[in-house]
Every structure is written in C-alpha cells, then in structure tokens.
JSON list of C-alpha atoms in Angstrom, two decimals:
[
{"chain": "A", "resi": 1, "resn": "MET", "atom": "CA", "xyz": [0.06, 0.01, -0.12]},
{"chain": "A", "resi": 2, "resn": "VAL", "atom": "CA", "xyz": [1.30, 3.58, -0.85]},
{"chain": "A", "resi": 3, "resn": "ILE", "atom": "CA", "xyz": [1.64, 5.60, 2.31]},
{"chain": "A", "resi": 4, "resn": "HIS", "atom": "CA", "xyz": [2.57, 9.23, 2.03]},
{"chain": "A", "resi": 5, "resn": "GLY", "atom": "CA", "xyz": [2.30, 10.32, 5.90]},
{"chain": "A", "resi": 6, "resn": "PHE", "atom": "CA", "xyz": [3.02, 8.67, 9.28]},
{"chain": "A", "resi": 7, "resn": "GLN", "atom": "CA", "xyz": [2.05, 10.13, 12.39]},
{"chain": "A", "resi": 8, "resn": "LYS", "atom": "CA", "xyz": [3.54, 7.88, 14.87]},
{"chain": "A", "resi": 9, "resn": "LEU", "atom": "CA", "xyz": [1.59, 8.80, 17.99]},
{"chain": "A", "resi": 10, "resn": "THR", "atom": "CA", "xyz": [-1.95, 10.11, 18.38]},
{"chain": "A", "resi": 11, "resn": "LEU", "atom": "CA", "xyz": [-4.33, 10.30, 21.10]},
{"chain": "A", "resi": 12, "resn": "LEU", "atom": "CA", "xyz": [-7.19, 11.96, 19.03]},
{"chain": "A", "resi": 13, "resn": "ASP", "atom": "CA", "xyz": [-7.68, 10.08, 15.86]},
{"chain": "A", "resi": 14, "resn": "TYR", "atom": "CA", "xyz": [-8.58, 6.69, 17.52]},
{"chain": "A", "resi": 15, "resn": "PRO", "atom": "CA", "xyz": [-11.20, 7.66, 20.26]},
{"chain": "A", "resi": 16, "resn": "GLY", "atom": "CA", "xyz": [-10.03, 6.15, 23.72]},
{"chain": "A", "resi": 17, "resn": "LYS", "atom": "CA", "xyz": [-6.69, 4.54, 22.21]},
{"chain": "A", "resi": 18, "resn": "VAL", "atom": "CA", "xyz": [-3.08, 5.34, 21.85]},
{"chain": "A", "resi": 19, "resn": "ALA", "atom": "CA", "xyz": [-2.39, 4.95, 18.04]},
{"chain": "A", "resi": 20, "resn": "CYS", "atom": "CA", "xyz": [-0.61, 6.04, 15.16]},
{"chain": "A", "resi": 21, "resn": "THR", "atom": "CA", "xyz": [-2.07, 7.56, 11.76]},
{"chain": "A", "resi": 22, "resn": "LEU", "atom": "CA", "xyz": [-1.06, 6.51, 8.16]},
{"chain": "A", "resi": 23, "resn": "PHE", "atom": "CA", "xyz": [-2.11, 8.80, 5.25]},
{"chain": "A", "resi": 24, "resn": "SER", "atom": "CA", "xyz": [-2.75, 7.33, 1.99]},
{"chain": "A", "resi": 25, "resn": "GLY", "atom": "CA", "xyz": [-3.10, 9.39, -1.26]},
{"chain": "A", "resi": 26, "resn": "GLY", "atom": "CA", "xyz": [-5.74, 10.21, -3.94]},
{"chain": "A", "resi": 27, "resn": "CYS", "atom": "CA", "xyz": [-9.43, 10.46, -3.38]},
{"chain": "A", "resi": 28, "resn": "ASN", "atom": "CA", "xyz": [-12.42, 9.98, -5.51]},
{"chain": "A", "resi": 29, "resn": "PHE", "atom": "CA", "xyz": [-14.24, 13.18, -3.94]},
{"chain": "A", "resi": 30, "resn": "ARG", "atom": "CA", "xyz": [-12.74, 16.81, -4.10]},
{"chain": "A", "resi": 31, "resn": "CYS", "atom": "CA", "xyz": [-14.60, 18.04, -0.86]},
{"chain": "A", "resi": 32, "resn": "PRO", "atom": "CA", "xyz": [-13.78, 21.96, -0.97]},
{"chain": "A", "resi": 33, "resn": "PHE", "atom": "CA", "xyz": [-13.31, 22.00, 2.58]},
{"chain": "A", "resi": 34, "resn": "CYS", "atom": "CA", "xyz": [-11.05, 19.10, 2.93]},
{"chain": "A", "resi": 35, "resn": "GLN", "atom": "CA", "xyz": [-7.76, 20.10, 4.91]},
{"chain": "A", "resi": 36, "resn": "ASN", "atom": "CA", "xyz": [-5.55, 17.14, 3.12]},
{"chain": "A", "resi": 37, "resn": "GLY", "atom": "CA", "xyz": [-5.81, 18.86, -0.49]},
{"chain": "A", "resi": 38, "resn": "ASN", "atom": "CA", "xyz": [-2.11, 18.00, -1.12]},
{"chain": "A", "resi": 39, "resn": "LEU", "atom": "CA", "xyz": [-3.03, 14.26, -0.75]},
{"chain": "A", "resi": 40, "resn": "VAL", "atom": "CA", "xyz": [-6.22, 14.50, -2.64]},
{"chain": "A", "resi": 41, "resn": "GLN", "atom": "CA", "xyz": [-5.25, 16.32, -5.58]},
{"chain": "A", "resi": 42, "resn": "HIS", "atom": "CA", "xyz": [-1.32, 15.62, -5.90]},
{"chain": "A", "resi": 43, "resn": "PRO", "atom": "CA", "xyz": [-0.28, 12.53, -3.98]},
{"chain": "A", "resi": 44, "resn": "GLU", "atom": "CA", "xyz": [2.38, 12.21, -6.59]},
{"chain": "A", "resi": 45, "resn": "TRP", "atom": "CA", "xyz": [4.13, 15.35, -5.19]},
{"chain": "A", "resi": 46, "resn": "GLU", "atom": "CA", "xyz": [4.20, 13.66, -1.66]},
{"chain": "A", "resi": 47, "resn": "PRO", "atom": "CA", "xyz": [7.02, 11.51, -0.37]},
{"chain": "A", "resi": 48, "resn": "VAL", "atom": "CA", "xyz": [6.28, 7.68, -0.08]},
{"chain": "A", "resi": 49, "resn": "ILE", "atom": "CA", "xyz": [7.13, 5.96, 2.99]},
{"chain": "A", "resi": 50, "resn": "PRO", "atom": "CA", "xyz": [8.60, 2.49, 2.58]},
{"chain": "A", "resi": 51, "resn": "GLU", "atom": "CA", "xyz": [6.39, -0.17, 4.07]},
{"chain": "A", "resi": 52, "resn": "GLU", "atom": "CA", "xyz": [9.45, -1.72, 5.78]},
{"chain": "A", "resi": 53, "resn": "GLU", "atom": "CA", "xyz": [9.87, 1.36, 7.82]},
{"chain": "A", "resi": 54, "resn": "ILE", "atom": "CA", "xyz": [6.25, 1.43, 8.83]},
{"chain": "A", "resi": 55, "resn": "PHE", "atom": "CA", "xyz": [6.32, -2.26, 10.01]},
{"chain": "A", "resi": 56, "resn": "ALA", "atom": "CA", "xyz": [9.47, -1.65, 11.82]},
{"chain": "A", "resi": 57, "resn": "VAL", "atom": "CA", "xyz": [7.88, 0.83, 13.79]},
{"chain": "A", "resi": 58, "resn": "LEU", "atom": "CA", "xyz": [4.84, -1.25, 14.55]},
{"chain": "A", "resi": 59, "resn": "GLU", "atom": "CA", "xyz": [6.91, -4.07, 15.64]},
{"chain": "A", "resi": 60, "resn": "LYS", "atom": "CA", "xyz": [8.86, -2.03, 17.89]},
{"chain": "A", "resi": 61, "resn": "ARG", "atom": "CA", "xyz": [5.88, -0.41, 19.56]},
{"chain": "A", "resi": 62, "resn": "ARG", "atom": "CA", "xyz": [3.77, -3.55, 20.08]},
{"chain": "A", "resi": 63, "resn": "GLY", "atom": "CA", "xyz": [2.39, -3.13, 23.65]},
{"chain": "A", "resi": 64, "resn": "VAL", "atom": "CA", "xyz": [2.62, 0.57, 23.54]},
{"chain": "A", "resi": 65, "resn": "LEU", "atom": "CA", "xyz": [0.30, 1.32, 20.54]},
{"chain": "A", "resi": 66, "resn": "ASP", "atom": "CA", "xyz": [-3.12, 0.05, 20.75]},
{"chain": "A", "resi": 67, "resn": "GLY", "atom": "CA", "xyz": [-4.20, 0.65, 17.41]},
{"chain": "A", "resi": 68, "resn": "VAL", "atom": "CA", "xyz": [-3.52, 2.01, 13.83]},
{"chain": "A", "resi": 69, "resn": "CYS", "atom": "CA", "xyz": [-5.83, 4.65, 11.82]},
{"chain": "A", "resi": 70, "resn": "VAL", "atom": "CA", "xyz": [-5.48, 4.22, 8.31]},
{"chain": "A", "resi": 71, "resn": "THR", "atom": "CA", "xyz": [-6.83, 7.35, 6.57]},
{"chain": "A", "resi": 72, "resn": "GLY", "atom": "CA", "xyz": [-6.34, 9.75, 3.52]},
{"chain": "A", "resi": 73, "resn": "GLY", "atom": "CA", "xyz": [-7.10, 10.74, 0.95]},
{"chain": "A", "resi": 74, "resn": "GLU", "atom": "CA", "xyz": [-9.33, 7.78, 0.51]},
{"chain": "A", "resi": 75, "resn": "PRO", "atom": "CA", "xyz": [-7.54, 4.55, 1.42]},
{"chain": "A", "resi": 76, "resn": "THR", "atom": "CA", "xyz": [-10.21, 2.09, -0.15]},
{"chain": "A", "resi": 77, "resn": "LEU", "atom": "CA", "xyz": [-8.77, 3.01, -3.62]},
{"chain": "A", "resi": 78, "resn": "ASP", "atom": "CA", "xyz": [-5.64, 1.20, -2.95]},
{"chain": "A", "resi": 79, "resn": "PRO", "atom": "CA", "xyz": [-5.98, -2.32, -4.41]},
{"chain": "A", "resi": 80, "resn": "ASP", "atom": "CA", "xyz": [-3.62, -3.40, -1.59]},
{"chain": "A", "resi": 81, "resn": "LEU", "atom": "CA", "xyz": [-5.52, -2.24, 1.29]},
{"chain": "A", "resi": 82, "resn": "GLU", "atom": "CA", "xyz": [-6.78, -5.63, 2.57]},
{"chain": "A", "resi": 83, "resn": "ARG", "atom": "CA", "xyz": [-3.15, -7.21, 2.43]},
{"chain": "A", "resi": 84, "resn": "PHE", "atom": "CA", "xyz": [-1.89, -4.14, 4.16]},
{"chain": "A", "resi": 85, "resn": "VAL", "atom": "CA", "xyz": [-4.59, -4.14, 6.93]},
{"chain": "A", "resi": 86, "resn": "THR", "atom": "CA", "xyz": [-4.50, -8.00, 7.34]},
{"chain": "A", "resi": 87, "resn": "LYS", "atom": "CA", "xyz": [-0.64, -7.62, 8.06]},
{"chain": "A", "resi": 88, "resn": "ILE", "atom": "CA", "xyz": [-1.18, -4.88, 10.61]},
{"chain": "A", "resi": 89, "resn": "LYS", "atom": "CA", "xyz": [-3.83, -6.93, 12.44]},
{"chain": "A", "resi": 90, "resn": "GLU", "atom": "CA", "xyz": [-1.33, -9.85, 12.50]},
{"chain": "A", "resi": 91, "resn": "LEU", "atom": "CA", "xyz": [0.61, -7.84, 15.04]},
{"chain": "A", "resi": 92, "resn": "GLY", "atom": "CA", "xyz": [-2.34, -7.38, 17.25]},
{"chain": "A", "resi": 93, "resn": "TYR", "atom": "CA", "xyz": [-3.24, -4.12, 16.43]},
{"chain": "A", "resi": 94, "resn": "LEU", "atom": "CA", "xyz": [-6.72, -2.58, 16.22]},
{"chain": "A", "resi": 95, "resn": "VAL", "atom": "CA", "xyz": [-7.44, -0.82, 12.88]},
{"chain": "A", "resi": 96, "resn": "LYS", "atom": "CA", "xyz": [-9.56, 2.18, 12.33]},
{"chain": "A", "resi": 97, "resn": "LEU", "atom": "CA", "xyz": [-10.42, 2.96, 8.73]},
{"chain": "A", "resi": 98, "resn": "ASP", "atom": "CA", "xyz": [-11.43, 6.49, 7.66]},
{"chain": "A", "resi": 99, "resn": "THR", "atom": "CA", "xyz": [-13.62, 6.10, 4.42]},
{"chain": "A", "resi": 100, "resn": "ASN", "atom": "CA", "xyz": [-15.85, 8.46, 2.46]},
{"chain": "A", "resi": 101, "resn": "GLY", "atom": "CA", "xyz": [-18.14, 5.30, 2.01]},
{"chain": "A", "resi": 102, "resn": "TYR", "atom": "CA", "xyz": [-18.41, 5.46, -1.83]},
{"chain": "A", "resi": 103, "resn": "ARG", "atom": "CA", "xyz": [-16.77, 2.19, -2.15]},
{"chain": "A", "resi": 104, "resn": "PRO", "atom": "CA", "xyz": [-19.06, -0.21, 0.10]},
{"chain": "A", "resi": 105, "resn": "GLU", "atom": "CA", "xyz": [-17.91, -3.44, -1.42]},
{"chain": "A", "resi": 106, "resn": "ILE", "atom": "CA", "xyz": [-14.33, -2.65, -0.21]},
{"chain": "A", "resi": 107, "resn": "LEU", "atom": "CA", "xyz": [-15.72, -1.45, 3.21]},
{"chain": "A", "resi": 108, "resn": "LYS", "atom": "CA", "xyz": [-17.53, -4.74, 3.59]},
{"chain": "A", "resi": 109, "resn": "LYS", "atom": "CA", "xyz": [-14.35, -6.73, 2.98]},
{"chain": "A", "resi": 110, "resn": "ALA", "atom": "CA", "xyz": [-12.57, -4.60, 5.71]},
{"chain": "A", "resi": 111, "resn": "GLY", "atom": "CA", "xyz": [-15.28, -5.43, 7.98]},
{"chain": "A", "resi": 112, "resn": "GLY", "atom": "CA", "xyz": [-14.77, -8.96, 7.54]},
{"chain": "A", "resi": 113, "resn": "MET", "atom": "CA", "xyz": [-11.10, -9.00, 8.42]},
{"chain": "A", "resi": 114, "resn": "ARG", "atom": "CA", "xyz": [-11.32, -10.64, 11.74]},
{"chain": "A", "resi": 115, "resn": "ARG", "atom": "CA", "xyz": [-7.68, -11.75, 12.46]},
{"chain": "A", "resi": 116, "resn": "LYS", "atom": "CA", "xyz": [-6.85, -11.12, 16.03]},
{"chain": "A", "resi": 117, "resn": "SER", "atom": "CA", "xyz": [-8.39, -7.63, 15.83]},
{"chain": "A", "resi": 118, "resn": "THR", "atom": "CA", "xyz": [-11.19, -5.70, 14.81]},
{"chain": "A", "resi": 119, "resn": "THR", "atom": "CA", "xyz": [-11.79, -2.84, 12.52]},
{"chain": "A", "resi": 120, "resn": "ILE", "atom": "CA", "xyz": [-13.74, 0.52, 13.27]},
{"chain": "A", "resi": 121, "resn": "ALA", "atom": "CA", "xyz": [-14.99, 2.31, 10.45]},
{"chain": "A", "resi": 122, "resn": "ASN", "atom": "CA", "xyz": [-15.44, 6.14, 10.34]},
{"chain": "A", "resi": 123, "resn": "GLY", "atom": "CA", "xyz": [-17.82, 7.15, 7.62]},
{"chain": "A", "resi": 124, "resn": "HIS", "atom": "CA", "xyz": [-17.73, 10.75, 6.53]},
{"chain": "A", "resi": 125, "resn": "GLN", "atom": "CA", "xyz": [-21.17, 11.97, 5.93]},
{"chain": "A", "resi": 126, "resn": "LYS", "atom": "CA", "xyz": [-20.89, 15.24, 4.06]},
{"chain": "A", "resi": 127, "resn": "CYS", "atom": "CA", "xyz": [-24.08, 16.47, 4.02]},
{"chain": "A", "resi": 128, "resn": "ALA", "atom": "CA", "xyz": [-27.55, 15.60, 3.44]},
{"chain": "A", "resi": 129, "resn": "PRO", "atom": "CA", "xyz": [-28.26, 13.28, 0.28]},
{"chain": "A", "resi": 130, "resn": "SER", "atom": "CA", "xyz": [-29.67, 16.21, -1.62]},
{"chain": "A", "resi": 131, "resn": "ARG", "atom": "CA", "xyz": [-26.53, 18.10, -1.45]},
{"chain": "A", "resi": 132, "resn": "TYR", "atom": "CA", "xyz": [-23.90, 15.37, -1.46]},
{"chain": "A", "resi": 133, "resn": "GLY", "atom": "CA", "xyz": [-22.49, 16.04, -4.77]},
{"chain": "A", "resi": 134, "resn": "GLU", "atom": "CA", "xyz": [-22.19, 19.83, -3.95]},
{"chain": "A", "resi": 135, "resn": "THR", "atom": "CA", "xyz": [-20.24, 18.84, -0.56]},
{"chain": "A", "resi": 136, "resn": "ALA", "atom": "CA", "xyz": [-18.24, 16.21, -2.05]},
{"chain": "A", "resi": 137, "resn": "GLY", "atom": "CA", "xyz": [-17.00, 18.48, -4.87]},
{"chain": "A", "resi": 138, "resn": "VAL", "atom": "CA", "xyz": [-18.24, 16.00, -7.69]},
{"chain": "A", "resi": 139, "resn": "LYS", "atom": "CA", "xyz": [-20.95, 16.67, -10.32]},
{"chain": "A", "resi": 140, "resn": "LYS", "atom": "CA", "xyz": [-22.20, 13.18, -10.63]},
{"chain": "A", "resi": 141, "resn": "ILE", "atom": "CA", "xyz": [-22.55, 11.06, -7.56]},
{"chain": "A", "resi": 142, "resn": "ASP", "atom": "CA", "xyz": [-24.50, 7.77, -6.72]},
{"chain": "A", "resi": 143, "resn": "VAL", "atom": "CA", "xyz": [-25.72, 8.62, -3.20]},
{"chain": "A", "resi": 144, "resn": "MET", "atom": "CA", "xyz": [-27.10, 4.82, -2.96]},
{"chain": "A", "resi": 145, "resn": "ARG", "atom": "CA", "xyz": [-23.46, 3.86, -2.81]},
{"chain": "A", "resi": 146, "resn": "ILE", "atom": "CA", "xyz": [-22.99, 5.94, 0.16]},
{"chain": "A", "resi": 147, "resn": "ASN", "atom": "CA", "xyz": [-26.42, 4.67, 1.67]},
{"chain": "A", "resi": 148, "resn": "GLU", "atom": "CA", "xyz": [-25.17, 1.06, 1.16]},
{"chain": "A", "resi": 149, "resn": "SER", "atom": "CA", "xyz": [-22.13, 1.70, 3.25]},
{"chain": "A", "resi": 150, "resn": "VAL", "atom": "CA", "xyz": [-24.45, 3.46, 5.94]},
{"chain": "A", "resi": 151, "resn": "GLU", "atom": "CA", "xyz": [-26.75, 0.50, 6.35]},
{"chain": "A", "resi": 152, "resn": "PHE", "atom": "CA", "xyz": [-23.84, -2.00, 6.45]},
{"chain": "A", "resi": 153, "resn": "LEU", "atom": "CA", "xyz": [-22.31, -0.07, 9.32]},
{"chain": "A", "resi": 154, "resn": "LYS", "atom": "CA", "xyz": [-25.67, 0.63, 11.06]},
{"chain": "A", "resi": 155, "resn": "SER", "atom": "CA", "xyz": [-26.03, -3.30, 11.00]},
{"chain": "A", "resi": 156, "resn": "GLY", "atom": "CA", "xyz": [-23.26, -3.51, 13.73]},
{"chain": "A", "resi": 157, "resn": "VAL", "atom": "CA", "xyz": [-21.03, -5.86, 11.97]},
{"chain": "A", "resi": 158, "resn": "VAL", "atom": "CA", "xyz": [-18.07, -3.87, 13.16]},
{"chain": "A", "resi": 159, "resn": "ASP", "atom": "CA", "xyz": [-17.72, -0.86, 15.44]},
{"chain": "A", "resi": 160, "resn": "TYR", "atom": "CA", "xyz": [-18.22, 2.46, 13.83]},
{"chain": "A", "resi": 161, "resn": "GLU", "atom": "CA", "xyz": [-19.02, 6.17, 13.84]},
{"chain": "A", "resi": 162, "resn": "PHE", "atom": "CA", "xyz": [-20.10, 8.70, 11.26]},
{"chain": "A", "resi": 163, "resn": "ARG", "atom": "CA", "xyz": [-18.72, 12.27, 11.16]},
{"chain": "A", "resi": 164, "resn": "THR", "atom": "CA", "xyz": [-19.49, 15.54, 9.23]},
{"chain": "A", "resi": 165, "resn": "THR", "atom": "CA", "xyz": [-17.31, 18.57, 9.05]},
{"chain": "A", "resi": 166, "resn": "LEU", "atom": "CA", "xyz": [-19.51, 21.42, 9.36]},
{"chain": "A", "resi": 167, "resn": "CYS", "atom": "CA", "xyz": [-19.24, 24.71, 7.25]},
{"chain": "A", "resi": 168, "resn": "GLN", "atom": "CA", "xyz": [-21.65, 27.64, 7.77]},
{"chain": "A", "resi": 169, "resn": "GLU", "atom": "CA", "xyz": [-21.81, 27.79, 3.75]},
{"chain": "A", "resi": 170, "resn": "LEU", "atom": "CA", "xyz": [-22.88, 24.23, 3.41]},
{"chain": "A", "resi": 171, "resn": "HIS", "atom": "CA", "xyz": [-24.47, 22.86, 6.52]},
{"chain": "A", "resi": 172, "resn": "GLY", "atom": "CA", "xyz": [-27.61, 24.64, 8.12]},
{"chain": "A", "resi": 173, "resn": "ARG", "atom": "CA", "xyz": [-30.70, 23.48, 10.10]},
{"chain": "A", "resi": 174, "resn": "GLU", "atom": "CA", "xyz": [-32.44, 21.98, 7.12]},
{"chain": "A", "resi": 175, "resn": "GLU", "atom": "CA", "xyz": [-29.21, 19.82, 6.22]},
{"chain": "A", "resi": 176, "resn": "ILE", "atom": "CA", "xyz": [-28.77, 18.85, 9.94]},
{"chain": "A", "resi": 177, "resn": "GLU", "atom": "CA", "xyz": [-32.37, 17.49, 10.18]},
{"chain": "A", "resi": 178, "resn": "ALA", "atom": "CA", "xyz": [-31.87, 15.62, 7.08]},
{"chain": "A", "resi": 179, "resn": "ILE", "atom": "CA", "xyz": [-28.74, 13.94, 8.19]},
{"chain": "A", "resi": 180, "resn": "GLY", "atom": "CA", "xyz": [-30.44, 12.98, 11.48]},
{"chain": "A", "resi": 181, "resn": "LYS", "atom": "CA", "xyz": [-33.18, 11.40, 9.44]},
{"chain": "A", "resi": 182, "resn": "TRP", "atom": "CA", "xyz": [-30.95, 9.52, 7.17]},
{"chain": "A", "resi": 183, "resn": "LEU", "atom": "CA", "xyz": [-28.73, 8.21, 10.21]},
{"chain": "A", "resi": 184, "resn": "SER", "atom": "CA", "xyz": [-31.51, 7.55, 12.57]},
{"chain": "A", "resi": 185, "resn": "GLY", "atom": "CA", "xyz": [-30.67, 4.67, 14.96]},
{"chain": "A", "resi": 186, "resn": "ALA", "atom": "CA", "xyz": [-27.02, 4.93, 14.39]},
{"chain": "A", "resi": 187, "resn": "LYS", "atom": "CA", "xyz": [-24.65, 4.29, 17.17]},
{"chain": "A", "resi": 188, "resn": "ARG", "atom": "CA", "xyz": [-22.09, 7.36, 17.09]},
{"chain": "A", "resi": 189, "resn": "TYR", "atom": "CA", "xyz": [-22.03, 10.50, 15.26]},
{"chain": "A", "resi": 190, "resn": "PHE", "atom": "CA", "xyz": [-19.73, 13.29, 15.59]},
{"chain": "A", "resi": 191, "resn": "LEU", "atom": "CA", "xyz": [-20.00, 17.16, 14.54]},
{"chain": "A", "resi": 192, "resn": "GLN", "atom": "CA", "xyz": [-16.47, 18.48, 13.71]},
{"chain": "A", "resi": 193, "resn": "ASN", "atom": "CA", "xyz": [-16.00, 22.14, 12.96]},
{"chain": "A", "resi": 194, "resn": "TYR", "atom": "CA", "xyz": [-14.36, 23.23, 9.84]},
{"chain": "A", "resi": 195, "resn": "ARG", "atom": "CA", "xyz": [-10.96, 24.88, 10.43]},
{"chain": "A", "resi": 196, "resn": "GLU", "atom": "CA", "xyz": [-8.41, 26.61, 8.08]},
{"chain": "A", "resi": 197, "resn": "SER", "atom": "CA", "xyz": [-5.32, 25.17, 6.93]},
{"chain": "A", "resi": 198, "resn": "ASP", "atom": "CA", "xyz": [-2.48, 25.54, 4.39]},
{"chain": "A", "resi": 199, "resn": "TYR", "atom": "CA", "xyz": [-4.02, 22.65, 2.43]},
{"chain": "A", "resi": 200, "resn": "VAL", "atom": "CA", "xyz": [-7.55, 23.27, 2.25]},
{"chain": "A", "resi": 201, "resn": "ILE", "atom": "CA", "xyz": [-9.01, 22.72, -1.22]},
{"chain": "A", "resi": 202, "resn": "ASP", "atom": "CA", "xyz": [-11.13, 25.75, -1.39]},
{"chain": "A", "resi": 203, "resn": "PRO", "atom": "CA", "xyz": [-10.57, 28.20, 1.50]},
{"chain": "A", "resi": 204, "resn": "ARG", "atom": "CA", "xyz": [-13.69, 30.20, 1.40]},
{"chain": "A", "resi": 205, "resn": "PHE", "atom": "CA", "xyz": [-15.69, 28.53, 4.21]},
{"chain": "A", "resi": 206, "resn": "SER", "atom": "CA", "xyz": [-16.01, 29.43, 7.81]},
{"chain": "A", "resi": 207, "resn": "GLY", "atom": "CA", "xyz": [-17.05, 27.25, 10.95]},
{"chain": "A", "resi": 208, "resn": "TYR", "atom": "CA", "xyz": [-19.69, 27.67, 13.58]},
{"chain": "A", "resi": 209, "resn": "ALA", "atom": "CA", "xyz": [-19.57, 28.85, 17.12]},
{"chain": "A", "resi": 210, "resn": "ARG", "atom": "CA", "xyz": [-19.87, 26.13, 19.68]},
{"chain": "A", "resi": 211, "resn": "GLU", "atom": "CA", "xyz": [-23.17, 27.48, 20.68]},
{"chain": "A", "resi": 212, "resn": "GLN", "atom": "CA", "xyz": [-24.50, 26.66, 17.29]},
{"chain": "A", "resi": 213, "resn": "LEU", "atom": "CA", "xyz": [-22.93, 23.39, 17.00]},
{"chain": "A", "resi": 214, "resn": "GLU", "atom": "CA", "xyz": [-24.70, 22.39, 20.45]},
{"chain": "A", "resi": 215, "resn": "ARG", "atom": "CA", "xyz": [-28.06, 23.43, 18.93]},
{"chain": "A", "resi": 216, "resn": "PHE", "atom": "CA", "xyz": [-27.38, 21.15, 15.91]},
{"chain": "A", "resi": 217, "resn": "CYS", "atom": "CA", "xyz": [-26.49, 18.31, 18.57]},
{"chain": "A", "resi": 218, "resn": "GLU", "atom": "CA", "xyz": [-29.99, 18.76, 20.13]},
{"chain": "A", "resi": 219, "resn": "ILE", "atom": "CA", "xyz": [-31.55, 18.26, 16.66]},
{"chain": "A", "resi": 220, "resn": "LEU", "atom": "CA", "xyz": [-30.07, 15.06, 16.45]},
{"chain": "A", "resi": 221, "resn": "ARG", "atom": "CA", "xyz": [-30.21, 13.58, 19.79]},
{"chain": "A", "resi": 222, "resn": "GLY", "atom": "CA", "xyz": [-32.90, 11.19, 19.97]},
{"chain": "A", "resi": 223, "resn": "LYS", "atom": "CA", "xyz": [-32.52, 9.98, 16.45]},
{"chain": "A", "resi": 224, "resn": "ILE", "atom": "CA", "xyz": [-28.85, 8.83, 17.06]},
{"chain": "A", "resi": 225, "resn": "GLU", "atom": "CA", "xyz": [-27.41, 7.14, 20.22]},
{"chain": "A", "resi": 226, "resn": "THR", "atom": "CA", "xyz": [-24.53, 9.29, 20.64]},
{"chain": "A", "resi": 227, "resn": "VAL", "atom": "CA", "xyz": [-23.97, 12.85, 19.29]},
{"chain": "A", "resi": 228, "resn": "GLU", "atom": "CA", "xyz": [-20.85, 14.93, 20.37]},
{"chain": "A", "resi": 229, "resn": "ILE", "atom": "CA", "xyz": [-18.88, 17.66, 19.15]},
{"chain": "A", "resi": 230, "resn": "ARG", "atom": "CA", "xyz": [-15.05, 17.03, 17.91]},
{"chain": "A", "resi": 231, "resn": "GLY", "atom": "CA", "xyz": [-12.45, 19.45, 17.66]},
{"chain": "A", "resi": 232, "resn": "VAL", "atom": "CA", "xyz": [-13.67, 22.58, 19.15]},
{"chain": "A", "resi": 233, "resn": "ASP", "atom": "CA", "xyz": [-11.83, 24.32, 22.13]}
]
C-alpha cells in the first residue's frame, strides 16, 4: 500500500486508544473544505514512506500502541488495502479505517477481516443526500453507494462512527435535520467544526461557534444514540 504520511503517535484519531496514523493518497471526492488537499489532488508530489519502515515501527511499539488509523485521501482506492490491513492486524493491532463510504464493497471486505483484531470504520457524512454532490465536490454522485455503506455500518458488523465536517456555507438546520433522518438509529455521530489550514482545497469556508454546534446536537439527539462535538476548544 502506498503511504504518504506517518504520524507515529496520536491520542485523538482513534478515540480512547493510543495509536498512530497512516495517510494514503488520492481520492474520488474533491470536498472543497478538505484539509488534506495535497494528498487528495497531488499525491504524486508527496514522499512515499517504505512499508518496511512502517512495520519496523509497529513491531517495535507493540504493547505501547493500541491501534492504527488508516486514513487519506481515500484508502479504499488502494488495491493493496486488504493485504496491508491484514498484516497490521497480525501484529495484534486494532485498525480504524477512515472512508468516505463510496466503495461499500471494499468497506464490507475490511469489516470481514477478523484476524486477531477488529476494524472500526469512520464514515464521513458530507451532508444531506440532496446536497451530497455539492459537498463532495463532484458533479455526478451515486448517493445509493453511500447509503449502502451507511446501512452496512448500522447493522453492527463492526464498530463504527459517522462524522461530518460542518461549514456555515454548506450546513444549516435543514441539512442537519436531513442527516438526522438519514442516520436515524446509528450508534455514534460526531460534528467536527471546519478549520482553516494551508492545504484546504477551497479556503472560502467558515466554521460555527460552539453554541450553534450544540443546537445542532440537540436536533440530532433522540435520533442517534451518541452525538458529540469534536475538535472545538
């Protein structure tokens, strides 16, 4: 698997676990608020970290790290994902896979990898179905593919959470209500506020004040088991 970034320690990316994070490159979406625009648009410009180096660190930190986050870009685009994740699990690590959910067939395969450890899938819910193409930055999008991933995760085959990065320009009360209806019955959903960075694909967006995010949470509670805000001071 082609890995372009390796954060050797994180206490945030894998909730409740001490982990490291691996970043793949490339994506089938162009979410304008994405903070990893360099990985999404021009992965060929980024350095490649040898697999041997990654697994040497993982071997050394067995018993220190609990898990490994595999994120991107969009890791389900890499044809080597299954072999790579299986190799990580054979070392006894938990694996958290971040995905936009557009390749449900790959997500289901990842969910079936039961060797020694489990997979938690983090599905990125960009917006309500009616605005998904706009928020994903692509003109033609088959929302039913996203829905297939949503229903698979909601079935409880693997542990999971859903997450949306909120921007004032794309997400309002109407969109939050639609997401709540779509994800009704889900286990966990996190609202993540938009933040500027040097690598945002389109830096014209703005985040919400915490008070407004709390109001959005109240709309969603009762429909989704756990609703929380992440990444807001």
